[in-house]
Amino acid sequence: MMIGRLNHVAIVVPDLEAATKLYRDTLGAEVSSPKDQPDHGVTTVFVELPNSKIEFLHPLGENSPVAKFLERNPAGGIHHLCYEVDDIYAARDRLLADGLRILGDDEPKIGAHGKPVLFLHPKDFNGTLVEIEQV
Amino acid sequence: MMIGRLNHVAIVVPDLEAATKLYRDTLGAEVSSPKDQPDHGVTTVFVELPNSKIEFLHPLGENSPVAKFLERNPAGGIHHLCYEVDDIYAARDRLLADGLRILGDDEPKIGAHGKPVLFLHPKDFNGTLVEIEQV
């Protein structure tokens, strides 16, 4: 396998408006409007950098996958990195063959960008939650 | 001010060889040789992605700035993000004018890439340590 671009860095934020203001007004970056993603339990905002993206995540609804993260990190924090791959099944098979753990049932799911994704176990990746996304 | 590219994501790793092997052999990325940076108290390894870089950091010598991070996070973890700016003094002045805190004495230092850098207070940036680097 070969990982490609760093698609985005996801940051859980306690206040989407404040984070938007900081990145748009102080840092001067292009920032999207918030988008509720009820299927994923998050509201997302994207910061468009010239070469990559920052994805702000804020809990939406009950059982949000980022609610506990925000409880443990009330100021927010980096949640995951996302690398692009050409073929998510080939990537999965290579990761499993090398003894790395995939979260869930090893089957790609449709992620917040409408593309197949897998999340890899942070303990196998230097304490970093890694998402791989087929592009 | 206007932030530019996401220059790198820095990850503190407990084992540079294991991290290199993971990213080079399993993920298929281009990974540099380790470089000791005694002035900065770290050994660095760079993963070159098509659009950005991952920087592995490992403590070097006594009083390494990442030693405590590794004690608190024995598996490793994401340490900081680095955004590029054109003019680090203009960026600093804008950040200070907007009430944001810079770590240290507000004077840019020469960073691990030989360029002027500042580190911003994580509490002001959604729990994320942010480096800005003049390119």
XYZ file of C-alpha atoms in Angstrom:
270
model
C 0.000 0.000 0.000
C 0.984 3.612 -0.250
C -0.566 6.396 1.740
C -1.168 9.562 -0.190
C -2.059 13.064 0.889
C -2.772 14.187 4.426
C -6.470 14.802 3.777
C -7.201 16.588 7.039
C -6.416 17.033 10.704
C -9.546 16.814 12.870
C -9.773 18.961 15.991
C -12.594 18.604 18.507
C -13.617 22.098 19.573
C -15.815 23.177 22.488
C -17.268 26.151 20.577
C -17.587 26.098 16.787
C -18.309 29.813 16.557
C -15.240 30.757 18.580
C -13.038 28.368 16.585
C -14.422 29.755 13.326
C -13.794 33.313 14.471
C -10.227 32.483 15.489
C -9.270 30.797 12.236
C -11.236 33.138 9.946
C -10.740 36.530 11.567
C -7.424 36.244 13.402
C -5.596 33.702 11.210
C -7.256 34.860 7.992
C -8.121 31.379 6.718
C -11.076 30.329 4.592
C -13.610 28.637 6.877
C -16.808 26.836 5.811
C -20.243 27.117 7.388
C -21.092 24.484 10.000
C -22.724 21.326 8.700
C -24.713 18.967 10.920
C -23.947 15.339 10.213
C -26.562 13.467 12.256
C -25.425 10.083 10.903
C -21.990 10.733 12.387
C -23.011 12.535 15.579
C -20.963 15.621 14.777
C -21.246 19.101 13.390
C -18.292 19.854 11.104
C -16.563 23.028 9.972
C -13.689 22.970 7.480
C -10.700 25.278 7.397
C -9.314 25.268 3.863
C -5.543 25.641 3.825
C -3.599 25.824 0.546
C -2.439 22.200 0.863
C -4.764 20.474 3.333
C -7.712 20.979 5.646
C -8.465 21.319 9.311
C -11.779 19.739 10.280
C -13.449 21.054 13.421
C -15.710 18.512 15.127
C -18.345 19.317 17.706
C -20.722 16.798 19.305
C -24.201 16.589 17.772
C -27.078 14.770 19.446
C -26.824 11.931 21.930
C -24.075 9.321 21.739
C -21.794 11.540 19.717
C -18.468 9.757 19.137
C -16.619 12.904 20.210
C -18.631 13.711 23.371
C -16.338 11.764 25.685
C -13.248 13.268 24.065
C -14.594 16.734 24.854
C -15.396 15.705 28.433
C -11.804 14.557 28.894
C -10.425 17.560 27.000
C -12.724 20.500 27.777
C -10.501 22.941 25.855
C -10.647 20.649 22.797
C -7.780 18.859 21.123
C -6.559 17.061 18.038
C -8.789 14.035 17.468
C -7.364 12.294 14.399
C -5.331 12.529 11.215
C -6.707 11.356 7.877
C -4.492 9.907 5.156
C -5.746 9.223 1.657
C -5.419 5.820 0.010
C -6.316 4.652 -3.502
C -7.793 1.302 -2.505
C -9.166 0.929 0.993
C -9.528 -2.861 0.782
C -5.904 -3.292 -0.290
C -4.867 -0.933 2.502
C -6.930 -2.844 5.053
C -5.502 -6.200 3.990
C -1.952 -4.899 4.228
C -2.550 -3.383 7.666
C -4.105 -6.580 8.989
C -1.326 -8.696 7.470
C 1.186 -6.541 9.351
C -0.681 -7.149 12.618
C -2.240 -3.704 12.954
C -5.675 -3.305 14.455
C -8.628 -1.648 12.771
C -11.409 -0.242 14.940
C -14.789 -1.942 14.562
C -15.389 -4.927 12.306
C -12.693 -4.341 9.658
C -15.307 -3.272 7.093
C -14.974 0.209 5.573
C -17.796 2.593 6.438
C -18.973 5.677 4.595
C -17.356 8.600 6.393
C -18.389 12.190 6.918
C -17.161 13.080 3.394
C -19.238 10.379 1.720
C -16.218 8.175 1.039
C -15.150 4.766 2.428
C -13.057 5.076 5.569
C -11.425 2.968 8.267
C -10.096 4.041 11.645
C -6.898 2.420 12.906
C -6.056 1.653 16.516
C -4.154 4.524 18.200
C -2.035 2.101 20.227
C -0.576 0.803 16.950
C 0.073 4.332 15.626
C 2.109 6.216 18.217
C -0.953 7.209 20.214
C -2.544 8.812 17.175
C -6.013 7.977 15.890
C -5.555 7.534 12.125
C -8.350 7.518 9.572
C -7.695 6.277 6.078
C -10.025 7.441 3.351
C -10.334 6.096 -0.162
C -10.277 8.969 -2.655
C -2.381 38.007 8.752
C -3.023 34.940 6.677
C -1.869 31.476 7.547
C -0.565 29.460 4.652
C 0.213 25.793 4.264
C 0.044 23.181 6.973
C 3.812 22.672 7.124
C 3.778 19.576 9.325
C 2.075 17.617 12.052
C 4.512 16.656 14.827
C 4.031 13.331 16.611
C 6.062 12.362 19.670
C 6.992 8.708 19.294
C 8.413 6.305 21.895
C 10.497 4.407 19.314
C 11.804 6.123 16.172
C 12.784 2.858 14.516
C 9.368 1.309 15.032
C 7.626 4.464 13.802
C 9.890 4.586 10.746
C 9.219 0.939 9.973
C 5.446 1.458 10.282
C 5.286 4.461 8.003
C 7.928 3.258 5.506
C 7.247 -0.458 5.266
C 3.551 -0.807 6.088
C 2.202 2.544 4.868
C 4.729 2.839 2.039
C 5.668 6.465 2.717
C 9.001 8.164 2.137
C 10.742 8.502 5.510
C 13.975 10.380 6.248
C 16.899 9.215 8.372
C 16.862 10.355 12.016
C 18.566 13.666 12.717
C 19.756 14.647 16.192
C 18.965 18.264 17.006
C 20.829 18.865 20.279
C 19.861 22.568 20.311
C 16.222 21.538 20.403
C 16.475 18.440 22.596
C 14.920 16.170 20.003
C 15.767 13.654 17.337
C 13.586 14.175 14.273
C 12.418 11.953 11.430
C 10.300 13.290 8.579
C 7.593 11.451 6.689
C 7.185 13.124 3.300
C 3.596 13.040 2.111
C 2.597 14.452 -1.296
C 1.162 17.614 0.273
C 2.644 17.932 3.775
C 4.909 16.254 6.304
C 4.684 14.271 9.495
C 7.515 15.055 11.904
C 8.390 12.378 14.450
C 9.945 13.755 17.633
C 11.861 11.721 20.178
C 13.570 13.110 23.298
C 17.299 13.778 22.993
C 19.513 14.478 25.986
C 18.439 15.932 29.296
C 15.675 18.514 29.577
C 14.156 17.569 26.265
C 10.996 19.636 25.675
C 9.139 16.454 24.713
C 10.289 14.204 27.592
C 7.340 15.053 29.833
C 4.904 14.633 26.967
C 6.202 11.095 26.453
C 5.965 10.365 30.182
C 2.319 11.430 30.146
C 1.675 9.669 26.834
C 3.873 6.554 26.795
C 2.398 5.357 23.479
C 3.194 8.763 21.931
C 0.756 11.277 20.517
C 0.281 14.335 18.360
C 2.383 17.141 19.803
C 1.717 20.152 17.577
C 0.616 21.498 14.204
C 2.743 23.936 12.230
C 1.239 26.569 9.960
C 3.327 28.667 7.590
C 3.223 32.460 7.609
C 4.925 35.001 5.366
C 5.875 37.456 8.092
C 6.256 36.143 11.620
C 6.413 39.605 13.215
C 3.186 40.694 11.541
C 1.609 37.403 12.611
C 2.807 37.864 16.185
C 1.490 41.401 16.385
C -1.903 40.372 15.083
C -2.129 37.437 17.512
C -1.184 39.622 20.474
C -3.595 42.376 19.388
C -6.380 39.765 19.377
C -5.491 38.735 22.927
C -3.854 35.405 22.098
C -0.909 34.171 24.108
C 2.483 33.245 22.707
C 4.674 30.852 24.674
C 7.917 32.343 25.997
C 8.906 35.959 25.541
C 7.031 36.785 22.306
C 10.303 36.815 20.329
C 10.605 34.398 17.372
C 13.245 31.694 17.819
C 15.053 29.692 15.166
C 13.205 26.388 14.992
C 14.269 22.869 14.097
C 14.073 23.716 10.374
C 16.345 26.754 10.681
C 13.476 29.209 10.276
C 11.874 31.693 12.700
C 9.056 30.164 14.710
C 6.651 30.960 17.528
C 4.552 28.584 19.593
C 1.034 29.654 20.563
C -0.779 28.792 23.768
C -2.870 25.601 23.435
C -5.590 27.016 25.691
C -6.214 29.708 23.090
C -6.265 27.198 20.206
C -8.796 24.481 21.044
C -6.315 22.521 23.137
C -3.876 22.343 20.222
C -0.249 23.437 20.418
C 0.266 25.531 17.270
C 3.640 26.499 15.807
C 3.848 29.209 13.203
C 6.888 29.235 10.956
C 8.023 31.970 8.614
C 8.792 30.510 5.197
